[in-house]
Short mmCIF file of N, CA and C in Angstrom, two decimals:
data_model
loop_
_atom_site.label_atom_id
_atom_site.label_comp_id
_atom_site.label_asym_id
_atom_site.label_seq_id
_atom_site.Cartn_x
_atom_site.Cartn_y
_atom_site.Cartn_z
N UNK A 1 243.70 -6.15 189.77
CA UNK A 1 242.59 -7.01 189.35
C UNK A 1 241.38 -6.84 190.27
N UNK A 2 241.65 -6.81 191.58
CA UNK A 2 240.57 -6.66 192.55
C UNK A 2 239.89 -5.30 192.40
N UNK A 3 240.69 -4.25 192.16
CA UNK A 3 240.12 -2.92 191.96
C UNK A 3 239.23 -2.89 190.72
N UNK A 4 239.68 -3.56 189.67
CA UNK A 4 238.89 -3.59 188.43
C UNK A 4 237.57 -4.31 188.66
N UNK A 5 237.61 -5.43 189.40
CA UNK A 5 236.40 -6.19 189.70
C UNK A 5 235.44 -5.34 190.54
N UNK A 6 235.99 -4.66 191.53
CA UNK A 6 235.16 -3.80 192.38
C UNK A 6 234.53 -2.69 191.56
N UNK A 7 235.29 -2.11 190.63
CA UNK A 7 234.77 -1.06 189.76
C UNK A 7 233.60 -1.58 188.93
N UNK A 8 233.75 -2.78 188.37
CA UNK A 8 232.69 -3.38 187.55
C UNK A 8 231.44 -3.63 188.39
N UNK A 9 231.63 -4.12 189.62
CA UNK A 9 230.50 -4.38 190.51
C UNK A 9 229.75 -3.09 190.83
N UNK A 10 230.49 -2.03 191.13
CA UNK A 10 229.87 -0.74 191.45
C UNK A 10 229.10 -0.20 190.26
N UNK A 11 229.68 -0.27 189.09
CA UNK A 11 229.00 0.20 187.87
C UNK A 11 227.74 -0.62 187.60
N UNK A 12 227.85 -1.93 187.75
CA UNK A 12 226.71 -2.82 187.51
C UNK A 12 225.59 -2.53 188.50
N UNK A 13 225.94 -2.32 189.77
CA UNK A 13 224.93 -2.02 190.78
C UNK A 13 224.25 -0.69 190.47
N UNK A 14 225.04 0.31 190.08
CA UNK A 14 224.48 1.61 189.74
C UNK A 14 223.51 1.52 188.57
N UNK A 15 223.88 0.74 187.56
CA UNK A 15 223.01 0.57 186.40
C UNK A 15 221.73 -0.14 186.79
N UNK A 16 221.84 -1.16 187.65
CA UNK A 16 220.66 -1.91 188.11
C UNK A 16 219.74 -1.01 188.92
N UNK A 17 220.32 -0.22 189.84
CA UNK A 17 219.52 0.67 190.68
C UNK A 17 218.78 1.70 189.83
N UNK A 18 219.47 2.23 188.84
CA UNK A 18 218.85 3.21 187.94
C UNK A 18 217.72 2.58 187.14
N UNK A 19 217.96 1.36 186.64
CA UNK A 19 216.96 0.67 185.82
C UNK A 19 215.71 0.35 186.63
N UNK A 20 215.90 -0.15 187.85
CA UNK A 20 214.75 -0.60 188.65
C UNK A 20 214.00 0.55 189.31
N UNK A 21 214.57 1.75 189.32
CA UNK A 21 213.88 2.89 189.94
C UNK A 21 213.33 3.88 188.92
N UNK A 22 213.55 3.62 187.64
CA UNK A 22 213.09 4.56 186.63
C UNK A 22 211.56 4.54 186.55
N UNK A 23 210.94 5.66 186.18
CA UNK A 23 209.48 5.70 186.06
C UNK A 23 208.97 4.71 185.01
N UNK A 24 207.78 4.18 185.26
CA UNK A 24 207.13 3.28 184.30
C UNK A 24 206.37 4.13 183.30
N UNK A 25 206.62 3.91 182.02
CA UNK A 25 205.99 4.71 180.96
C UNK A 25 204.70 4.03 180.48
N UNK A 26 203.73 4.87 180.08
CA UNK A 26 202.46 4.37 179.54
C UNK A 26 202.06 5.19 178.33
N UNK A 27 201.34 4.58 177.41
CA UNK A 27 200.75 5.31 176.30
C UNK A 27 199.60 6.19 176.81
N UNK A 28 199.21 7.22 176.04
CA UNK A 28 198.09 8.06 176.45
C UNK A 28 196.81 7.25 176.63
N UNK A 29 195.96 7.72 177.53
CA UNK A 29 194.69 7.06 177.82
C UNK A 29 194.51 6.89 179.31
N UNK A 30 193.25 6.93 179.74
CA UNK A 30 192.94 6.77 181.16
C UNK A 30 193.21 5.32 181.57
N UNK A 31 194.05 5.13 182.59
CA UNK A 31 194.43 3.79 183.03
C UNK A 31 193.61 3.31 184.22
N UNK A 32 193.10 4.24 185.00
CA UNK A 32 192.29 3.89 186.18
C UNK A 32 191.01 4.71 186.12
N UNK A 33 189.89 4.05 185.89
CA UNK A 33 188.62 4.75 185.71
C UNK A 33 187.95 5.12 187.02
N UNK A 34 188.06 4.26 188.03
CA UNK A 34 187.26 4.42 189.25
C UNK A 34 187.95 5.27 190.31
N UNK A 35 187.15 6.04 191.03
CA UNK A 35 187.64 6.81 192.17
C UNK A 35 187.84 5.87 193.36
N UNK A 36 188.59 6.30 194.37
CA UNK A 36 188.75 5.48 195.57
C UNK A 36 187.42 5.13 196.22
N UNK A 37 187.38 3.95 196.84
CA UNK A 37 186.19 3.50 197.57
C UNK A 37 186.37 3.77 199.06
N UNK A 38 185.31 4.28 199.68
CA UNK A 38 185.40 4.63 201.09
C UNK A 38 184.07 4.37 201.78
N UNK A 39 184.13 3.77 202.97
CA UNK A 39 182.92 3.54 203.76
C UNK A 39 183.23 3.83 205.22
N UNK A 40 182.57 4.85 205.75
CA UNK A 40 182.83 5.22 207.14
C UNK A 40 182.36 4.12 208.08
N UNK A 41 183.12 3.91 209.15
CA UNK A 41 182.85 2.82 210.08
C UNK A 41 183.05 3.30 211.51
N UNK A 42 182.54 2.51 212.46
CA UNK A 42 182.84 2.69 213.87
C UNK A 42 183.66 1.49 214.27
N UNK A 43 184.92 1.71 214.62
CA UNK A 43 185.84 0.60 214.89
C UNK A 43 186.58 0.83 216.20
N UNK A 44 187.02 -0.26 216.78
CA UNK A 44 187.77 -0.21 218.04
C UNK A 44 189.20 0.26 217.78
N UNK A 45 189.66 1.26 218.50
CA UNK A 45 191.06 1.70 218.35
C UNK A 45 192.03 0.60 218.74
N UNK A 46 193.24 0.68 218.20
CA UNK A 46 194.29 -0.27 218.56
C UNK A 46 195.61 0.48 218.68
N UNK A 47 196.59 -0.16 219.28
CA UNK A 47 197.88 0.48 219.51
C UNK A 47 198.89 0.03 218.47
N UNK A 48 199.63 1.00 217.94
CA UNK A 48 200.67 0.71 216.94
C UNK A 48 201.84 1.65 217.18
N UNK A 49 202.99 1.09 217.50
CA UNK A 49 204.22 1.86 217.74
C UNK A 49 204.02 2.95 218.80
N UNK A 50 203.22 2.64 219.81
CA UNK A 50 203.00 3.59 220.90
C UNK A 50 201.91 4.61 220.64
N UNK A 51 201.27 4.56 219.49
CA UNK A 51 200.19 5.47 219.15
C UNK A 51 198.85 4.74 219.19
N UNK A 52 197.79 5.45 219.57
CA UNK A 52 196.45 4.89 219.45
C UNK A 52 195.93 5.19 218.05
N UNK A 53 195.60 4.14 217.33
CA UNK A 53 195.14 4.28 215.95
C UNK A 53 193.65 3.97 215.90
N UNK A 54 192.87 4.91 215.38
CA UNK A 54 191.42 4.73 215.27
C UNK A 54 191.03 4.70 213.80
N UNK A 55 190.52 3.57 213.30
CA UNK A 55 190.01 3.53 211.92
C UNK A 55 188.77 4.41 211.78
N UNK A 56 188.76 5.28 210.80
CA UNK A 56 187.63 6.17 210.54
C UNK A 56 186.77 5.69 209.38
N UNK A 57 187.39 5.00 208.43
CA UNK A 57 186.67 4.53 207.24
C UNK A 57 187.44 3.39 206.60
N UNK A 58 186.71 2.42 206.07
CA UNK A 58 187.35 1.43 205.20
C UNK A 58 187.72 2.14 203.91
N UNK A 59 188.86 1.78 203.34
CA UNK A 59 189.36 2.53 202.19
C UNK A 59 190.10 1.60 201.24
N UNK A 60 189.81 1.73 199.96
CA UNK A 60 190.55 0.98 198.95
C UNK A 60 190.60 1.81 197.67
N UNK A 61 191.62 1.59 196.89
CA UNK A 61 191.73 2.31 195.63
C UNK A 61 192.71 1.61 194.70
N UNK A 62 192.54 1.90 193.43
CA UNK A 62 193.54 1.59 192.42
C UNK A 62 193.92 2.94 191.82
N UNK A 63 195.21 3.19 191.67
CA UNK A 63 195.65 4.50 191.20
C UNK A 63 197.00 4.41 190.52
N UNK A 64 197.27 5.41 189.71
CA UNK A 64 198.60 5.55 189.11
C UNK A 64 199.48 6.35 190.06
N UNK A 65 200.70 5.89 190.24
CA UNK A 65 201.63 6.59 191.12
C UNK A 65 202.25 7.77 190.37
N UNK A 66 201.96 8.98 190.86
CA UNK A 66 202.50 10.20 190.26
C UNK A 66 203.84 10.57 190.88
N UNK A 67 204.10 10.06 192.07
CA UNK A 67 205.36 10.33 192.75
C UNK A 67 205.43 9.59 194.07
N UNK A 68 206.64 9.32 194.53
CA UNK A 68 206.86 8.71 195.84
C UNK A 68 207.89 9.54 196.59
N UNK A 69 207.71 9.63 197.90
CA UNK A 69 208.66 10.38 198.72
C UNK A 69 208.81 9.69 200.07
N UNK A 70 210.06 9.40 200.43
CA UNK A 70 210.33 8.77 201.72
C UNK A 70 210.65 9.83 202.77
N UNK A 71 210.28 9.51 204.02
CA UNK A 71 210.57 10.41 205.13
C UNK A 71 211.17 9.62 206.29
N UNK A 72 212.19 10.19 206.91
CA UNK A 72 212.81 9.55 208.08
C UNK A 72 212.93 10.51 209.26
N UNK A 73 212.63 11.79 209.04
CA UNK A 73 212.69 12.78 210.10
C UNK A 73 211.29 13.28 210.43
N UNK A 74 211.12 13.76 211.66
CA UNK A 74 209.82 14.25 212.07
C UNK A 74 208.99 13.15 212.70
N UNK A 75 208.10 13.56 213.56
CA UNK A 75 207.29 12.59 214.30
C UNK A 75 206.42 11.74 213.37
N UNK A 76 205.96 12.35 212.31
CA UNK A 76 205.09 11.62 211.38
C UNK A 76 205.76 10.40 210.79
N UNK A 77 207.08 10.45 210.65
CA UNK A 77 207.79 9.32 210.04
C UNK A 77 207.78 8.08 210.93
N UNK A 78 207.49 8.23 212.23
CA UNK A 78 207.31 7.07 213.10
C UNK A 78 206.23 6.15 212.54
N UNK A 79 205.19 6.78 212.01
CA UNK A 79 204.04 6.04 211.49
C UNK A 79 204.10 5.86 209.98
N UNK A 80 204.47 6.94 209.29
CA UNK A 80 204.39 6.94 207.83
C UNK A 80 205.74 7.27 207.21
N UNK A 81 206.48 6.25 206.77
CA UNK A 81 207.79 6.48 206.15
C UNK A 81 207.72 6.83 204.67
N UNK A 82 206.52 6.72 204.08
CA UNK A 82 206.38 6.93 202.64
C UNK A 82 205.09 7.69 202.34
N UNK A 83 205.18 8.68 201.47
CA UNK A 83 204.01 9.33 200.88
C UNK A 83 203.92 8.92 199.42
N UNK A 84 202.70 8.72 198.96
CA UNK A 84 202.45 8.47 197.54
C UNK A 84 201.55 9.57 197.00
N UNK A 85 201.95 10.20 195.90
CA UNK A 85 201.06 11.06 195.14
C UNK A 85 200.37 10.16 194.12
N UNK A 86 199.05 10.12 194.16
CA UNK A 86 198.29 9.16 193.37
C UNK A 86 197.27 9.86 192.48
N UNK A 87 197.02 9.28 191.30
CA UNK A 87 196.05 9.84 190.38
C UNK A 87 195.14 8.77 189.81
N UNK A 88 193.92 9.16 189.52
CA UNK A 88 192.94 8.26 188.90
C UNK A 88 192.11 9.09 187.92
N UNK A 89 191.28 8.42 187.12
CA UNK A 89 190.53 9.15 186.11
C UNK A 89 191.48 9.90 185.19
N UNK A 90 191.20 11.17 184.88
CA UNK A 90 192.08 11.91 183.96
C UNK A 90 193.51 12.06 184.48
N UNK A 91 193.69 11.93 185.80
CA UNK A 91 195.04 12.04 186.36
C UNK A 91 195.79 10.71 186.33
N UNK A 92 195.26 9.75 185.60
CA UNK A 92 196.01 8.53 185.29
C UNK A 92 196.39 8.48 183.82
N UNK A 93 196.07 9.55 183.10
CA UNK A 93 196.28 9.63 181.65
C UNK A 93 197.61 10.32 181.34
N UNK A 94 198.48 9.62 180.64
CA UNK A 94 199.78 10.20 180.29
C UNK A 94 199.66 11.50 179.49
N UNK A 95 198.59 11.63 178.71
CA UNK A 95 198.39 12.84 177.92
C UNK A 95 198.20 14.06 178.81
N UNK A 96 197.63 13.85 179.99
CA UNK A 96 197.45 14.93 180.97
C UNK A 96 198.71 15.10 181.82
N UNK A 97 199.20 14.00 182.36
CA UNK A 97 200.33 14.04 183.30
C UNK A 97 201.58 14.62 182.64
N UNK A 98 201.77 14.33 181.36
CA UNK A 98 202.98 14.80 180.66
C UNK A 98 203.03 16.32 180.57
N UNK A 99 201.90 16.98 180.77
CA UNK A 99 201.85 18.44 180.70
C UNK A 99 201.98 19.11 182.07
N UNK A 100 202.15 18.29 183.11
CA UNK A 100 202.26 18.80 184.47
C UNK A 100 203.66 18.55 185.03
N UNK A 101 204.15 19.48 185.79
CA UNK A 101 205.37 19.28 186.58
C UNK A 101 204.92 18.91 187.99
N UNK A 102 205.28 17.70 188.44
CA UNK A 102 204.80 17.17 189.72
C UNK A 102 205.97 16.93 190.66
N UNK A 103 205.82 17.37 191.90
CA UNK A 103 206.83 17.08 192.91
C UNK A 103 206.20 16.97 194.29
N UNK A 104 206.95 16.40 195.22
CA UNK A 104 206.51 16.23 196.60
C UNK A 104 207.57 16.79 197.54
N UNK A 105 207.11 17.44 198.62
CA UNK A 105 208.02 17.90 199.66
C UNK A 105 207.21 18.30 200.88
N UNK A 106 207.80 18.13 202.06
CA UNK A 106 207.14 18.56 203.29
C UNK A 106 205.78 17.96 203.51
N UNK A 107 205.59 16.73 203.04
CA UNK A 107 204.32 16.00 203.19
C UNK A 107 203.21 16.56 202.30
N UNK A 108 203.58 17.30 201.28
CA UNK A 108 202.60 17.80 200.32
C UNK A 108 202.99 17.37 198.91
N UNK A 109 201.99 17.39 198.03
CA UNK A 109 202.19 17.11 196.60
C UNK A 109 201.85 18.40 195.85
N UNK A 110 202.73 18.78 194.94
CA UNK A 110 202.56 20.03 194.21
C UNK A 110 202.59 19.76 192.70
N UNK A 111 201.84 20.52 191.98
CA UNK A 111 201.91 20.44 190.52
C UNK A 111 201.90 21.86 189.96
N UNK A 112 202.45 22.00 188.78
CA UNK A 112 202.43 23.29 188.09
C UNK A 112 202.41 23.03 186.59
N UNK A 113 201.92 24.01 185.87
CA UNK A 113 201.87 23.91 184.42
C UNK A 113 201.66 25.30 183.82
N UNK A 114 202.26 25.59 182.70
CA UNK A 114 202.02 26.88 182.05
C UNK A 114 200.64 26.93 181.38
N UNK A 115 200.07 25.74 181.16
CA UNK A 115 198.78 25.68 180.47
C UNK A 115 198.02 24.46 180.97
N UNK A 116 196.83 24.68 181.53
CA UNK A 116 196.06 23.58 182.10
C UNK A 116 195.58 22.61 181.02
N UNK A 117 195.91 21.32 181.14
CA UNK A 117 195.42 20.34 180.17
C UNK A 117 193.97 19.94 180.44
N UNK A 118 193.55 20.06 181.71
CA UNK A 118 192.17 19.83 182.14
C UNK A 118 191.87 20.88 183.21
N UNK A 119 190.59 21.09 183.57
CA UNK A 119 190.29 22.09 184.60
C UNK A 119 191.03 21.82 185.92
N UNK A 120 191.38 22.89 186.61
CA UNK A 120 192.11 22.78 187.88
C UNK A 120 191.38 21.90 188.88
N UNK A 121 190.06 22.05 188.96
CA UNK A 121 189.28 21.26 189.90
C UNK A 121 189.36 19.77 189.58
N UNK A 122 189.44 19.44 188.30
CA UNK A 122 189.55 18.02 187.91
C UNK A 122 190.89 17.44 188.35
N UNK A 123 191.94 18.25 188.30
CA UNK A 123 193.24 17.78 188.79
C UNK A 123 193.17 17.51 190.28
N UNK A 124 192.58 18.47 191.03
CA UNK A 124 192.51 18.35 192.48
C UNK A 124 191.65 17.18 192.94
N UNK A 125 190.53 16.96 192.24
CA UNK A 125 189.59 15.92 192.69
C UNK A 125 189.95 14.53 192.18
N UNK A 126 190.94 14.44 191.29
CA UNK A 126 191.35 13.14 190.77
C UNK A 126 192.80 12.79 191.13
N UNK A 127 193.32 13.46 192.14
CA UNK A 127 194.67 13.15 192.61
C UNK A 127 194.79 13.55 194.07
N UNK A 128 195.74 12.95 194.75
CA UNK A 128 195.94 13.26 196.17
C UNK A 128 197.31 12.79 196.62
N UNK A 129 197.83 13.47 197.62
CA UNK A 129 199.02 12.99 198.32
C UNK A 129 198.55 12.22 199.54
N UNK A 130 198.96 10.98 199.66
CA UNK A 130 198.50 10.13 200.75
C UNK A 130 199.67 9.64 201.59
N UNK A 131 199.52 9.76 202.91
CA UNK A 131 200.53 9.29 203.84
C UNK A 131 200.28 7.81 204.13
N UNK A 132 201.26 6.97 203.80
CA UNK A 132 201.10 5.53 203.95
C UNK A 132 201.59 5.06 205.32
N UNK A 133 200.72 4.37 206.06
CA UNK A 133 201.08 3.78 207.35
C UNK A 133 201.06 2.26 207.17
N UNK A 134 202.20 1.64 206.97
CA UNK A 134 202.23 0.20 206.71
C UNK A 134 201.84 -0.61 207.95
N UNK A 135 201.03 -1.64 207.73
CA UNK A 135 200.58 -2.49 208.84
C UNK A 135 201.69 -3.38 209.37
N UNK A 136 202.69 -3.69 208.53
CA UNK A 136 203.80 -4.54 208.96
C UNK A 136 205.03 -4.26 208.09
N UNK A 137 206.11 -4.94 208.40
CA UNK A 137 207.37 -4.68 207.68
C UNK A 137 207.31 -5.11 206.22
N UNK A 138 206.54 -6.14 205.91
CA UNK A 138 206.42 -6.57 204.52
C UNK A 138 205.71 -5.51 203.69
N UNK A 139 204.64 -4.94 204.25
CA UNK A 139 203.92 -3.87 203.56
C UNK A 139 204.84 -2.65 203.39
N UNK A 140 205.60 -2.35 204.42
CA UNK A 140 206.52 -1.21 204.34
C UNK A 140 207.54 -1.40 203.22
N UNK A 141 208.10 -2.58 203.13
CA UNK A 141 209.07 -2.87 202.08
C UNK A 141 208.43 -2.72 200.70
N UNK A 142 207.21 -3.23 200.56
CA UNK A 142 206.52 -3.13 199.27
C UNK A 142 206.25 -1.68 198.90
N UNK A 143 205.84 -0.87 199.88
CA UNK A 143 205.60 0.55 199.62
C UNK A 143 206.86 1.26 199.16
N UNK A 144 207.98 0.95 199.79
CA UNK A 144 209.24 1.60 199.45
C UNK A 144 209.78 1.16 198.09
N UNK A 145 209.29 0.04 197.58
CA UNK A 145 209.75 -0.46 196.28
C UNK A 145 208.89 0.02 195.11
N UNK A 146 207.82 0.76 195.39
CA UNK A 146 206.95 1.24 194.32
C UNK A 146 207.66 2.30 193.49
N UNK A 147 207.27 2.36 192.21
CA UNK A 147 207.89 3.29 191.28
C UNK A 147 206.85 4.21 190.65
N UNK A 148 207.28 5.41 190.35
CA UNK A 148 206.44 6.35 189.62
C UNK A 148 205.94 5.70 188.34
N UNK A 149 204.65 5.85 188.07
CA UNK A 149 204.05 5.30 186.86
C UNK A 149 203.37 3.96 187.06
N UNK A 150 203.70 3.25 188.13
CA UNK A 150 203.06 1.96 188.36
C UNK A 150 201.60 2.16 188.75
N UNK A 151 200.80 1.14 188.47
CA UNK A 151 199.40 1.12 188.90
C UNK A 151 199.34 0.25 190.15
N UNK A 152 198.94 0.86 191.26
CA UNK A 152 198.96 0.18 192.55
C UNK A 152 197.55 0.04 193.10
N UNK A 153 197.31 -1.05 193.80
CA UNK A 153 196.06 -1.27 194.52
C UNK A 153 196.37 -1.29 196.01
N UNK A 154 195.61 -0.52 196.78
CA UNK A 154 195.79 -0.45 198.22
C UNK A 154 194.45 -0.69 198.91
N UNK A 155 194.49 -1.32 200.08
CA UNK A 155 193.28 -1.52 200.88
C UNK A 155 193.64 -1.42 202.35
N UNK A 156 192.74 -0.83 203.12
CA UNK A 156 192.97 -0.69 204.55
C UNK A 156 191.96 0.27 205.15
N UNK A 157 192.48 1.25 205.90
CA UNK A 157 191.60 2.21 206.58
C UNK A 157 192.16 3.63 206.46
N UNK A 158 191.29 4.60 206.47
CA UNK A 158 191.67 5.97 206.77
C UNK A 158 191.63 6.09 208.29
N UNK A 159 192.65 6.70 208.87
CA UNK A 159 192.79 6.61 210.32
C UNK A 159 193.04 7.96 210.99
N UNK A 160 192.89 7.93 212.31
CA UNK A 160 193.35 8.99 213.20
C UNK A 160 194.38 8.36 214.12
N UNK A 161 195.49 9.06 214.34
CA UNK A 161 196.53 8.58 215.24
C UNK A 161 196.70 9.58 216.38
N UNK A 162 196.72 9.07 217.62
CA UNK A 162 196.87 9.92 218.81
C UNK A 162 198.02 9.44 219.67
N UNK A 163 198.79 10.39 220.20
CA UNK A 163 199.87 10.08 221.13
C UNK A 163 199.44 10.46 222.54
N UNK A 164 200.11 9.91 223.53
CA UNK A 164 199.76 10.15 224.93
C UNK A 164 199.93 11.61 225.33
N UNK A 165 200.81 12.34 224.64
CA UNK A 165 201.06 13.75 224.99
C UNK A 165 200.11 14.72 224.30
N UNK A 166 199.12 14.20 223.58
CA UNK A 166 198.13 15.06 222.93
C UNK A 166 198.35 15.26 221.45
N UNK A 167 199.52 14.90 220.95
CA UNK A 167 199.78 15.00 219.50
C UNK A 167 198.82 14.09 218.75
N UNK A 168 198.33 14.56 217.61
CA UNK A 168 197.43 13.72 216.81
C UNK A 168 197.60 14.04 215.33
N UNK A 169 197.17 13.10 214.52
CA UNK A 169 197.26 13.20 213.06
C UNK A 169 195.99 12.56 212.52
N UNK A 170 195.22 13.32 211.76
CA UNK A 170 193.90 12.87 211.34
C UNK A 170 193.79 12.88 209.82
N UNK A 171 193.27 11.81 209.27
CA UNK A 171 193.09 11.71 207.82
C UNK A 171 191.97 12.60 207.32
N UNK A 172 192.15 13.11 206.13
CA UNK A 172 191.03 13.69 205.39
C UNK A 172 190.07 12.57 205.00
N UNK A 173 188.79 12.91 204.92
CA UNK A 173 187.79 11.92 204.53
C UNK A 173 187.11 12.29 203.22
N UNK A 174 187.69 13.22 202.48
CA UNK A 174 187.14 13.61 201.19
C UNK A 174 188.26 13.82 200.19
N UNK A 175 187.95 13.67 198.91
CA UNK A 175 188.95 13.91 197.86
C UNK A 175 188.82 15.32 197.30
N UNK A 176 187.89 16.11 197.83
CA UNK A 176 187.61 17.42 197.25
C UNK A 176 188.25 18.57 198.00
N UNK A 177 189.06 18.26 199.03
CA UNK A 177 189.69 19.34 199.77
C UNK A 177 191.11 19.58 199.26
N UNK A 178 191.74 20.61 199.77
CA UNK A 178 193.13 20.92 199.39
C UNK A 178 193.78 21.69 200.53
N UNK A 179 195.12 21.75 200.49
CA UNK A 179 195.84 22.48 201.51
C UNK A 179 196.12 21.65 202.75
N UNK A 180 196.45 22.33 203.85
CA UNK A 180 196.82 21.67 205.09
C UNK A 180 195.67 20.82 205.63
N UNK A 181 195.94 19.57 205.95
CA UNK A 181 194.91 18.67 206.46
C UNK A 181 194.13 17.94 205.38
N UNK A 182 194.48 18.16 204.13
CA UNK A 182 193.72 17.57 203.03
C UNK A 182 194.21 16.20 202.62
N UNK A 183 195.33 15.76 203.17
CA UNK A 183 195.89 14.47 202.77
C UNK A 183 195.24 13.31 203.52
N UNK A 184 195.24 12.17 202.87
CA UNK A 184 194.72 10.96 203.50
C UNK A 184 195.83 10.29 204.32
N UNK A 185 195.48 9.80 205.49
CA UNK A 185 196.38 9.02 206.33
C UNK A 185 195.88 7.59 206.25
N UNK A 186 196.62 6.75 205.53
CA UNK A 186 196.11 5.43 205.13
C UNK A 186 196.85 4.30 205.86
N UNK A 187 196.09 3.53 206.63
CA UNK A 187 196.61 2.29 207.21
C UNK A 187 196.55 1.24 206.11
N UNK A 188 197.70 0.80 205.64
CA UNK A 188 197.75 -0.11 204.49
C UNK A 188 197.92 -1.54 204.99
N UNK A 189 196.91 -2.37 204.74
CA UNK A 189 197.01 -3.78 205.14
C UNK A 189 197.09 -4.71 203.93
N UNK A 190 196.78 -4.18 202.74
CA UNK A 190 196.91 -4.96 201.50
C UNK A 190 197.48 -4.05 200.42
N UNK A 191 198.39 -4.59 199.63
CA UNK A 191 198.99 -3.82 198.54
C UNK A 191 199.35 -4.76 197.40
N UNK A 192 199.08 -4.33 196.19
CA UNK A 192 199.48 -5.10 195.01
C UNK A 192 199.67 -4.17 193.84
N UNK A 193 200.49 -4.59 192.89
CA UNK A 193 200.57 -3.91 191.61
C UNK A 193 199.53 -4.53 190.69
N UNK A 194 199.18 -3.82 189.64
CA UNK A 194 198.19 -4.35 188.71
C UNK A 194 198.68 -5.64 188.06
N UNK A 195 199.97 -5.76 187.82
CA UNK A 195 200.51 -6.91 187.09
C UNK A 195 201.04 -8.01 187.99
N UNK A 196 201.27 -7.70 189.29
CA UNK A 196 201.84 -8.71 190.17
C UNK A 196 201.49 -8.42 191.61
N UNK A 197 201.21 -9.47 192.37
CA UNK A 197 200.92 -9.32 193.79
C UNK A 197 202.22 -9.15 194.55
N UNK A 198 202.23 -8.22 195.50
CA UNK A 198 203.44 -7.96 196.29
C UNK A 198 203.42 -8.78 197.57
#
């Protein structure tokens, strides 16, 4: 009897985990019209987890989540346990996204397609892989609970992080670059879904 109950609990948990982590589906159409907002600032550095963090710009955006990836290895994971691949404008449209194969690995976001649904430059300038640096444990938990397809709002800073031994990690300050160093390093102090505050 106990084995049967345990079996039912395991199956129920597996079904729940699958249900709550499945991608959120949307009908075709642009879901997020506006590009991220950014304003460069001069701000006082502060210490976080032994690193000196310097805000470079105020930053906020609403975007569709194209993918999420957690990291626990490597120095970067001390600061950023989660990367989000985010899209806005045409890259929030299911009609476009459904024609792309999207994945994340090694702190990068990759896409491929046998046939471009929109110009390559439009894909690059309306999407980005962003390294999330949560301001506290509540923000970290919220970031880790996000699902592909959700519309998320984030606010905080684009930052530079420096260690005492000379190691550093610097955010990109433009959405028009690509390749190594092109990702945003985002200090997240506010986060919400479009339908519910986290």
